[in-house]
Amino acid sequence: DTAVSQTPKYLVTQMGNDKSIKCEQNLGHDTMYWYKQDSKKFLKIMFSYNNKELIINETVPNRFSPKSPDKAHLNLHINSLELGDSAVYFCASSPLSLAGDVETQYFGPGTRLLVL
Amino acid sequence: GQNIDQPTEMTATEGAIVQINCTYQTSGFNGLFWYQQHAGEAPTFLSYNVLDGLEEKGRFSSFLSRSKGYSYLLLKELQMKDSASYLCAVVDSNYQLIWGAGTKLIIKP
């Protein structure tokens, strides 16, 4: 029944490692997002994909690479993890978003990443 | 730059009413969202306003004044389960969501 799911929920790893976070949505939405929420609770958009195509790529280090094998999945791969990458990463999805349309975003449960 | 301001924290009593304010300065405006986020959980949608005025949805109401760059979320008959962070987010001229840092609401018995 889960609408937007992420795995893993918790991720503890060493600096310098490479890790991936997976996201899947079963809502039939066309647009998916990755957000980073830091300790100050700001939600910052990282990437947005519409039908497997990148439409938003904020100023994010190129160590972060999103991959969308199909419109129901948007995975986030992080290379050479740094201490500052520790945060909660949320995946979200929304119905088809065209210019002039505003759609509600539905969030996954989050992945708590701790880099030691 | 783009800016969303909300109080960092508020405290209220169970059964009372609380108003959480949000002011914004963005490049364009295509609506304002309120989301609720319980500790350790994902944000969940509460309301969306694009026209001026008050929209009521059960115990929660949201108000918007575009000329003042101002919105508030009104919570009535507060319950302990309303303890959460409340996030204000504005849709800018590029249809991107600009998020506030959220207001942590603490409900006391």
PDB file of C-alpha atoms in Angstrom:
ATOM      1  CA  ASP A   1       0.000   0.000   0.000  1.00  0.00           C
ATOM      2  CA  THR A   2       3.012   2.280   0.480  1.00  0.00           C
ATOM      3  CA  ALA A   3       2.748   5.147  -1.984  1.00  0.00           C
ATOM      4  CA  VAL A   4       6.356   6.383  -1.966  1.00  0.00           C
ATOM      5  CA  SER A   5       8.941   4.057  -0.486  1.00  0.00           C
ATOM      6  CA  GLN A   6      12.653   4.482   0.125  1.00  0.00           C
ATOM      7  CA  THR A   7      15.379   2.064   1.104  1.00  0.00           C
ATOM      8  CA  PRO A   8      17.266   1.966   3.304  1.00  0.00           C
ATOM      9  CA  LYS A   9      15.608   3.902   6.108  1.00  0.00           C
ATOM     10  CA  TYR A  10      18.896   4.262   7.968  1.00  0.00           C
ATOM     11  CA  LEU A  11      22.374   4.325   6.487  1.00  0.00           C
ATOM     12  CA  VAL A  12      25.535   4.632   8.552  1.00  0.00           C
ATOM     13  CA  THR A  13      28.777   4.593   6.604  1.00  0.00           C
ATOM     14  CA  GLN A  14      32.376   5.738   6.566  1.00  0.00           C
ATOM     15  CA  MET A  15      33.717   8.807   4.846  1.00  0.00           C
ATOM     16  CA  GLY A  16      34.892   8.098   1.324  1.00  0.00           C
ATOM     17  CA  ASN A  17      32.444   5.247   0.672  1.00  0.00           C
ATOM     18  CA  ASP A  18      29.964   5.117  -2.208  1.00  0.00           C
ATOM     19  CA  LYS A  19      26.320   4.437  -1.402  1.00  0.00           C
ATOM     20  CA  SER A  20      22.919   4.362  -3.102  1.00  0.00           C
ATOM     21  CA  ILE A  21      19.425   5.174  -1.901  1.00  0.00           C
ATOM     22  CA  LYS A  22      16.459   3.752  -3.768  1.00  0.00           C
ATOM     23  CA  CYS A  23      13.038   5.283  -4.264  1.00  0.00           C
ATOM     24  CA  GLU A  24       9.901   3.829  -5.767  1.00  0.00           C
ATOM     25  CA  GLN A  25       6.402   5.243  -6.134  1.00  0.00           C
ATOM     26  CA  ASN A  26       3.266   3.294  -7.012  1.00  0.00           C
ATOM     27  CA  LEU A  27       1.032   6.337  -7.523  1.00  0.00           C
ATOM     28  CA  GLY A  28       1.482   6.499 -11.279  1.00  0.00           C
ATOM     29  CA  HIS A  29       3.080   9.935 -10.949  1.00  0.00           C
ATOM     30  CA  ASP A  30       5.263  11.345 -13.691  1.00  0.00           C
ATOM     31  CA  THR A  31       7.527  13.565 -11.604  1.00  0.00           C
ATOM     32  CA  MET A  32       9.911  12.509  -8.846  1.00  0.00           C
ATOM     33  CA  TYR A  33      12.222  14.523  -6.617  1.00  0.00           C
ATOM     34  CA  TRP A  34      15.117  14.184  -4.217  1.00  0.00           C
ATOM     35  CA  TYR A  35      15.361  16.535  -1.257  1.00  0.00           C
ATOM     36  CA  LYS A  36      17.980  16.947   1.450  1.00  0.00           C
ATOM     37  CA  GLN A  37      16.853  18.016   4.928  1.00  0.00           C
ATOM     38  CA  ASP A  38      19.707  19.098   7.134  1.00  0.00           C
ATOM     39  CA  SER A  39      19.871  19.565  10.891  1.00  0.00           C
ATOM     40  CA  LYS A  40      18.261  22.999  10.590  1.00  0.00           C
ATOM     41  CA  LYS A  41      15.259  21.313   8.974  1.00  0.00           C
ATOM     42  CA  PHE A  42      15.463  23.169   5.668  1.00  0.00           C
ATOM     43  CA  LEU A  43      14.181  21.064   2.800  1.00  0.00           C
ATOM     44  CA  LYS A  44      16.430  21.665  -0.194  1.00  0.00           C
ATOM     45  CA  ILE A  45      15.533  20.366  -3.635  1.00  0.00           C
ATOM     46  CA  MET A  46      18.372  18.429  -5.221  1.00  0.00           C
ATOM     47  CA  PHE A  47      16.925  16.898  -8.371  1.00  0.00           C
ATOM     48  CA  SER A  48      13.640  16.535 -10.176  1.00  0.00           C
ATOM     49  CA  TYR A  49      12.826  14.060 -12.922  1.00  0.00           C
ATOM     50  CA  ASN A  50       9.798  14.088 -15.200  1.00  0.00           C
ATOM     51  CA  ASN A  51       9.190  10.850 -17.064  1.00  0.00           C
ATOM     52  CA  LYS A  52      12.798   9.743 -16.590  1.00  0.00           C
ATOM     53  CA  GLU A  53      14.199  13.079 -17.770  1.00  0.00           C
ATOM     54  CA  LEU A  54      16.093  15.467 -15.534  1.00  0.00           C
ATOM     55  CA  ILE A  55      14.260  18.800 -15.205  1.00  0.00           C
ATOM     56  CA  ILE A  56      15.781  20.320 -12.054  1.00  0.00           C
ATOM     57  CA  ASN A  57      19.390  19.998 -11.015  1.00  0.00           C
ATOM     58  CA  GLU A  58      20.204  22.394  -8.226  1.00  0.00           C
ATOM     59  CA  THR A  59      23.715  23.246  -7.198  1.00  0.00           C
ATOM     60  CA  VAL A  60      24.650  19.838  -5.919  1.00  0.00           C
ATOM     61  CA  PRO A  61      28.173  18.349  -5.943  1.00  0.00           C
ATOM     62  CA  ASN A  62      28.651  16.027  -8.880  1.00  0.00           C
ATOM     63  CA  ARG A  63      29.343  13.259  -6.363  1.00  0.00           C
ATOM     64  CA  PHE A  64      25.533  12.991  -6.312  1.00  0.00           C
ATOM     65  CA  SER A  65      24.082  11.281  -9.358  1.00  0.00           C
ATOM     66  CA  PRO A  66      20.400  10.457  -9.778  1.00  0.00           C
ATOM     67  CA  LYS A  67      19.286   7.586 -11.959  1.00  0.00           C
ATOM     68  CA  SER A  68      15.772   6.946 -13.190  1.00  0.00           C
ATOM     69  CA  PRO A  69      15.384   3.514 -14.825  1.00  0.00           C
ATOM     70  CA  ASP A  70      11.656   4.149 -15.287  1.00  0.00           C
ATOM     71  CA  LYS A  71       9.155   6.752 -14.189  1.00  0.00           C
ATOM     72  CA  ALA A  72       8.309   4.821 -11.005  1.00  0.00           C
ATOM     73  CA  HIS A  73      11.892   4.793  -9.730  1.00  0.00           C
ATOM     74  CA  LEU A  74      14.423   7.481  -8.927  1.00  0.00           C
ATOM     75  CA  ASN A  75      17.604   6.321  -7.226  1.00  0.00           C
ATOM     76  CA  LEU A  76      20.323   8.493  -5.743  1.00  0.00           C
ATOM     77  CA  HIS A  77      23.944   7.425  -5.881  1.00  0.00           C
ATOM     78  CA  ILE A  78      26.519   9.251  -3.789  1.00  0.00           C
ATOM     79  CA  ASN A  79      30.254   8.872  -4.395  1.00  0.00           C
ATOM     80  CA  SER A  80      33.054   9.619  -1.941  1.00  0.00           C
ATOM     81  CA  LEU A  81      30.773  10.420   0.974  1.00  0.00           C
ATOM     82  CA  GLU A  82      31.727  13.376   3.171  1.00  0.00           C
ATOM     83  CA  LEU A  83      30.785  14.274   6.740  1.00  0.00           C
ATOM     84  CA  GLY A  84      28.608  17.129   5.465  1.00  0.00           C
ATOM     85  CA  ASP A  85      26.455  14.688   3.536  1.00  0.00           C
ATOM     86  CA  SER A  86      24.914  13.529   6.814  1.00  0.00           C
ATOM     87  CA  ALA A  87      21.241  14.482   6.598  1.00  0.00           C
ATOM     88  CA  VAL A  88      17.822  13.035   5.916  1.00  0.00           C
ATOM     89  CA  TYR A  89      17.147  12.466   2.225  1.00  0.00           C
ATOM     90  CA  PHE A  90      13.528  12.495   1.097  1.00  0.00           C
ATOM     91  CA  CYS A  91      12.171  11.232  -2.149  1.00  0.00           C
ATOM     92  CA  ALA A  92       8.874  12.705  -3.354  1.00  0.00           C
ATOM     93  CA  SER A  93       6.566  12.385  -6.335  1.00  0.00           C
ATOM     94  CA  SER A  94       3.778  14.390  -7.937  1.00  0.00           C
ATOM     95  CA  PRO A  95       1.460  13.973 -10.914  1.00  0.00           C
ATOM     96  CA  LEU A  96       2.522  15.330 -14.295  1.00  0.00           C
ATOM     97  CA  SER A  97       3.814  18.834 -13.740  1.00  0.00           C
ATOM     98  CA  LEU A  98       3.546  21.153 -16.709  1.00  0.00           C
ATOM     99  CA  ALA A  99       4.075  24.890 -16.808  1.00  0.00           C
ATOM    100  CA  GLY A 100       0.978  26.365 -15.266  1.00  0.00           C
ATOM    101  CA  ASP A 101       0.182  23.309 -13.153  1.00  0.00           C
ATOM    102  CA  VAL A 102       0.865  23.126  -9.450  1.00  0.00           C
ATOM    103  CA  GLU A 103       0.727  19.636  -8.044  1.00  0.00           C
ATOM    104  CA  THR A 104       0.946  18.359  -4.480  1.00  0.00           C
ATOM    105  CA  GLN A 105       4.075  16.407  -3.684  1.00  0.00           C
ATOM    106  CA  TYR A 106       3.919  13.148  -1.766  1.00  0.00           C
ATOM    107  CA  PHE A 107       6.950  12.255   0.293  1.00  0.00           C
ATOM    108  CA  GLY A 108       8.657   9.000   1.108  1.00  0.00           C
ATOM    109  CA  PRO A 109       9.607   8.159   4.707  1.00  0.00           C
ATOM    110  CA  GLY A 110      13.145   9.480   4.354  1.00  0.00           C
ATOM    111  CA  THR A 111      16.604   7.940   4.565  1.00  0.00           C
ATOM    112  CA  ARG A 112      18.708   8.998   7.525  1.00  0.00           C
ATOM    113  CA  LEU A 113      22.306   9.094   6.356  1.00  0.00           C
ATOM    114  CA  LEU A 114      25.107   9.368   8.880  1.00  0.00           C
ATOM    115  CA  VAL A 115      28.659   9.638   7.592  1.00  0.00           C
ATOM    116  CA  LEU A 116      31.348   8.874  10.175  1.00  0.00           C
TER     117      LEU A 116
ATOM    118  CA  GLY B   1      16.949  36.306  -3.132  1.00  0.00           C
ATOM    119  CA  GLN B   2      14.033  34.153  -2.169  1.00  0.00           C
ATOM    120  CA  ASN B   3      12.999  34.027   1.446  1.00  0.00           C
ATOM    121  CA  ILE B   4      10.402  32.260   3.553  1.00  0.00           C
ATOM    122  CA  ASP B   5      10.097  33.240   7.213  1.00  0.00           C
ATOM    123  CA  GLN B   6       8.343  31.286   9.941  1.00  0.00           C
ATOM    124  CA  PRO B   7       8.788  31.287  13.718  1.00  0.00           C
ATOM    125  CA  THR B   8      11.169  28.578  14.802  1.00  0.00           C
ATOM    126  CA  GLU B   9       9.067  27.243  17.644  1.00  0.00           C
ATOM    127  CA  MET B  10       5.685  27.801  19.253  1.00  0.00           C
ATOM    128  CA  THR B  11       4.003  26.344  22.323  1.00  0.00           C
ATOM    129  CA  ALA B  12       0.269  25.983  22.868  1.00  0.00           C
ATOM    130  CA  THR B  13      -2.117  24.187  25.202  1.00  0.00           C
ATOM    131  CA  GLU B  14      -4.274  21.199  24.355  1.00  0.00           C
ATOM    132  CA  GLY B  15      -7.760  22.354  23.341  1.00  0.00           C
ATOM    133  CA  ALA B  16      -6.623  25.869  22.461  1.00  0.00           C
ATOM    134  CA  ILE B  17      -6.134  27.637  19.120  1.00  0.00           C
ATOM    135  CA  VAL B  18      -2.780  28.510  17.555  1.00  0.00           C
ATOM    136  CA  GLN B  19      -1.854  30.552  14.493  1.00  0.00           C
ATOM    137  CA  ILE B  20       1.413  29.872  12.665  1.00  0.00           C
ATOM    138  CA  ASN B  21       2.521  32.713  10.414  1.00  0.00           C
ATOM    139  CA  CYS B  22       4.547  32.580   7.216  1.00  0.00           C
ATOM    140  CA  THR B  23       5.868  35.563   5.261  1.00  0.00           C
ATOM    141  CA  TYR B  24       7.530  35.210   1.908  1.00  0.00           C
ATOM    142  CA  GLN B  25       9.530  37.111  -0.677  1.00  0.00           C
ATOM    143  CA  THR B  26       9.874  35.130  -3.872  1.00  0.00           C
ATOM    144  CA  SER B  27      10.386  35.681  -7.572  1.00  0.00           C
ATOM    145  CA  GLY B  28       6.787  35.253  -8.612  1.00  0.00           C
ATOM    146  CA  PHE B  29       4.025  33.401  -6.842  1.00  0.00           C
ATOM    147  CA  ASN B  30       2.003  30.416  -7.956  1.00  0.00           C
ATOM    148  CA  GLY B  31       0.579  29.281  -4.663  1.00  0.00           C
ATOM    149  CA  LEU B  32       1.522  28.372  -1.128  1.00  0.00           C
ATOM    150  CA  PHE B  33       1.545  24.977   0.550  1.00  0.00           C
ATOM    151  CA  TRP B  34       1.400  23.997   4.208  1.00  0.00           C
ATOM    152  CA  TYR B  35       2.835  20.630   5.162  1.00  0.00           C
ATOM    153  CA  GLN B  36       2.910  18.852   8.535  1.00  0.00           C
ATOM    154  CA  GLN B  37       5.995  16.896   9.547  1.00  0.00           C
ATOM    155  CA  HIS B  38       6.064  14.752  12.683  1.00  0.00           C
ATOM    156  CA  ALA B  39       9.489  14.119  14.164  1.00  0.00           C
ATOM    157  CA  GLY B  40      11.337  11.478  12.199  1.00  0.00           C
ATOM    158  CA  GLU B  41       8.650  11.261   9.542  1.00  0.00           C
ATOM    159  CA  ALA B  42       7.980  12.611   6.067  1.00  0.00           C
ATOM    160  CA  PRO B  43       6.137  15.877   5.383  1.00  0.00           C
ATOM    161  CA  THR B  44       2.460  15.368   4.598  1.00  0.00           C
ATOM    162  CA  PHE B  45       0.220  17.752   2.678  1.00  0.00           C
ATOM    163  CA  LEU B  46      -2.181  19.965   4.640  1.00  0.00           C
ATOM    164  CA  SER B  47      -3.318  22.767   2.323  1.00  0.00           C
ATOM    165  CA  TYR B  48      -2.719  24.750  -0.835  1.00  0.00           C
ATOM    166  CA  ASN B  49      -3.759  28.405  -1.313  1.00  0.00           C
ATOM    167  CA  VAL B  50      -3.395  30.378  -4.510  1.00  0.00           C
ATOM    168  CA  LEU B  51      -6.171  32.955  -4.073  1.00  0.00           C
ATOM    169  CA  ASP B  52      -6.561  35.437  -1.215  1.00  0.00           C
ATOM    170  CA  GLY B  53      -8.735  34.413   1.673  1.00  0.00           C
ATOM    171  CA  LEU B  54      -9.346  31.697   4.189  1.00  0.00           C
ATOM    172  CA  GLU B  55      -9.752  28.020   3.370  1.00  0.00           C
ATOM    173  CA  GLU B  56     -11.133  25.812   6.098  1.00  0.00           C
ATOM    174  CA  LYS B  57     -10.559  22.093   6.350  1.00  0.00           C
ATOM    175  CA  GLY B  58     -11.817  20.614   9.583  1.00  0.00           C
ATOM    176  CA  ARG B  59      -9.768  21.822  12.546  1.00  0.00           C
ATOM    177  CA  PHE B  60      -7.174  23.370  10.218  1.00  0.00           C
ATOM    178  CA  SER B  61      -7.585  26.572   8.194  1.00  0.00           C
ATOM    179  CA  SER B  62      -5.120  28.368   5.949  1.00  0.00           C
ATOM    180  CA  PHE B  63      -5.183  32.036   5.014  1.00  0.00           C
ATOM    181  CA  LEU B  64      -3.404  33.891   2.223  1.00  0.00           C
ATOM    182  CA  SER B  65      -2.802  37.557   1.430  1.00  0.00           C
ATOM    183  CA  ARG B  66      -0.779  37.856  -1.778  1.00  0.00           C
ATOM    184  CA  SER B  67      -0.445  41.639  -1.522  1.00  0.00           C
ATOM    185  CA  LYS B  68       1.181  41.270   1.903  1.00  0.00           C
ATOM    186  CA  GLY B  69       3.216  38.176   1.075  1.00  0.00           C
ATOM    187  CA  TYR B  70       1.667  36.523   4.092  1.00  0.00           C
ATOM    188  CA  SER B  71      -0.060  33.313   5.065  1.00  0.00           C
ATOM    189  CA  TYR B  72      -1.071  31.658   8.284  1.00  0.00           C
ATOM    190  CA  LEU B  73      -2.128  28.212   9.363  1.00  0.00           C
ATOM    191  CA  LEU B  74      -4.786  28.150  12.077  1.00  0.00           C
ATOM    192  CA  LEU B  75      -5.165  25.047  14.204  1.00  0.00           C
ATOM    193  CA  LYS B  76      -8.247  24.785  16.441  1.00  0.00           C
ATOM    194  CA  GLU B  77      -9.096  22.414  19.291  1.00  0.00           C
ATOM    195  CA  LEU B  78      -5.475  21.413  19.565  1.00  0.00           C
ATOM    196  CA  GLN B  79      -4.697  17.782  20.255  1.00  0.00           C
ATOM    197  CA  MET B  80      -1.460  16.260  21.490  1.00  0.00           C
ATOM    198  CA  LYS B  81      -1.009  14.591  18.100  1.00  0.00           C
ATOM    199  CA  ASP B  82      -0.761  18.050  16.508  1.00  0.00           C
ATOM    200  CA  SER B  83       2.729  18.361  17.988  1.00  0.00           C
ATOM    201  CA  ALA B  84       4.839  18.525  14.845  1.00  0.00           C
ATOM    202  CA  SER B  85       6.700  20.884  12.571  1.00  0.00           C
ATOM    203  CA  TYR B  86       4.627  22.901  10.109  1.00  0.00           C
ATOM    204  CA  LEU B  87       6.356  23.784   6.855  1.00  0.00           C
ATOM    205  CA  CYS B  88       5.358  26.661   4.611  1.00  0.00           C
ATOM    206  CA  ALA B  89       6.386  26.353   0.943  1.00  0.00           C
ATOM    207  CA  VAL B  90       5.845  28.816  -1.915  1.00  0.00           C
ATOM    208  CA  VAL B  91       5.672  27.970  -5.605  1.00  0.00           C
ATOM    209  CA  ASP B  92       7.764  30.535  -7.460  1.00  0.00           C
ATOM    210  CA  SER B  93       7.561  31.802 -11.044  1.00  0.00           C
ATOM    211  CA  ASN B  94       9.486  28.729 -12.274  1.00  0.00           C
ATOM    212  CA  TYR B  95       6.987  26.458 -10.520  1.00  0.00           C
ATOM    213  CA  GLN B  96       9.641  25.389  -8.060  1.00  0.00           C
ATOM    214  CA  LEU B  97       8.849  24.922  -4.372  1.00  0.00           C
ATOM    215  CA  ILE B  98      10.725  27.205  -1.999  1.00  0.00           C
ATOM    216  CA  TRP B  99      10.579  25.809   1.535  1.00  0.00           C
ATOM    217  CA  GLY B 100      10.634  27.534   4.889  1.00  0.00           C
ATOM    218  CA  ALA B 101      12.552  25.962   7.771  1.00  0.00           C
ATOM    219  CA  GLY B 102       9.335  25.028   9.528  1.00  0.00           C
ATOM    220  CA  THR B 103       7.736  25.912  12.842  1.00  0.00           C
ATOM    221  CA  LYS B 104       8.012  23.354  15.607  1.00  0.00           C
ATOM    222  CA  LEU B 105       4.726  23.305  17.496  1.00  0.00           C
ATOM    223  CA  ILE B 106       4.756  21.936  21.029  1.00  0.00           C
ATOM    224  CA  ILE B 107       1.412  21.078  22.609  1.00  0.00           C
ATOM    225  CA  LYS B 108       1.197  20.952  26.393  1.00  0.00           C
ATOM    226  CA  PRO B 109      -1.579  19.249  28.352  1.00  0.00           C
TER     227      PRO B 109
END
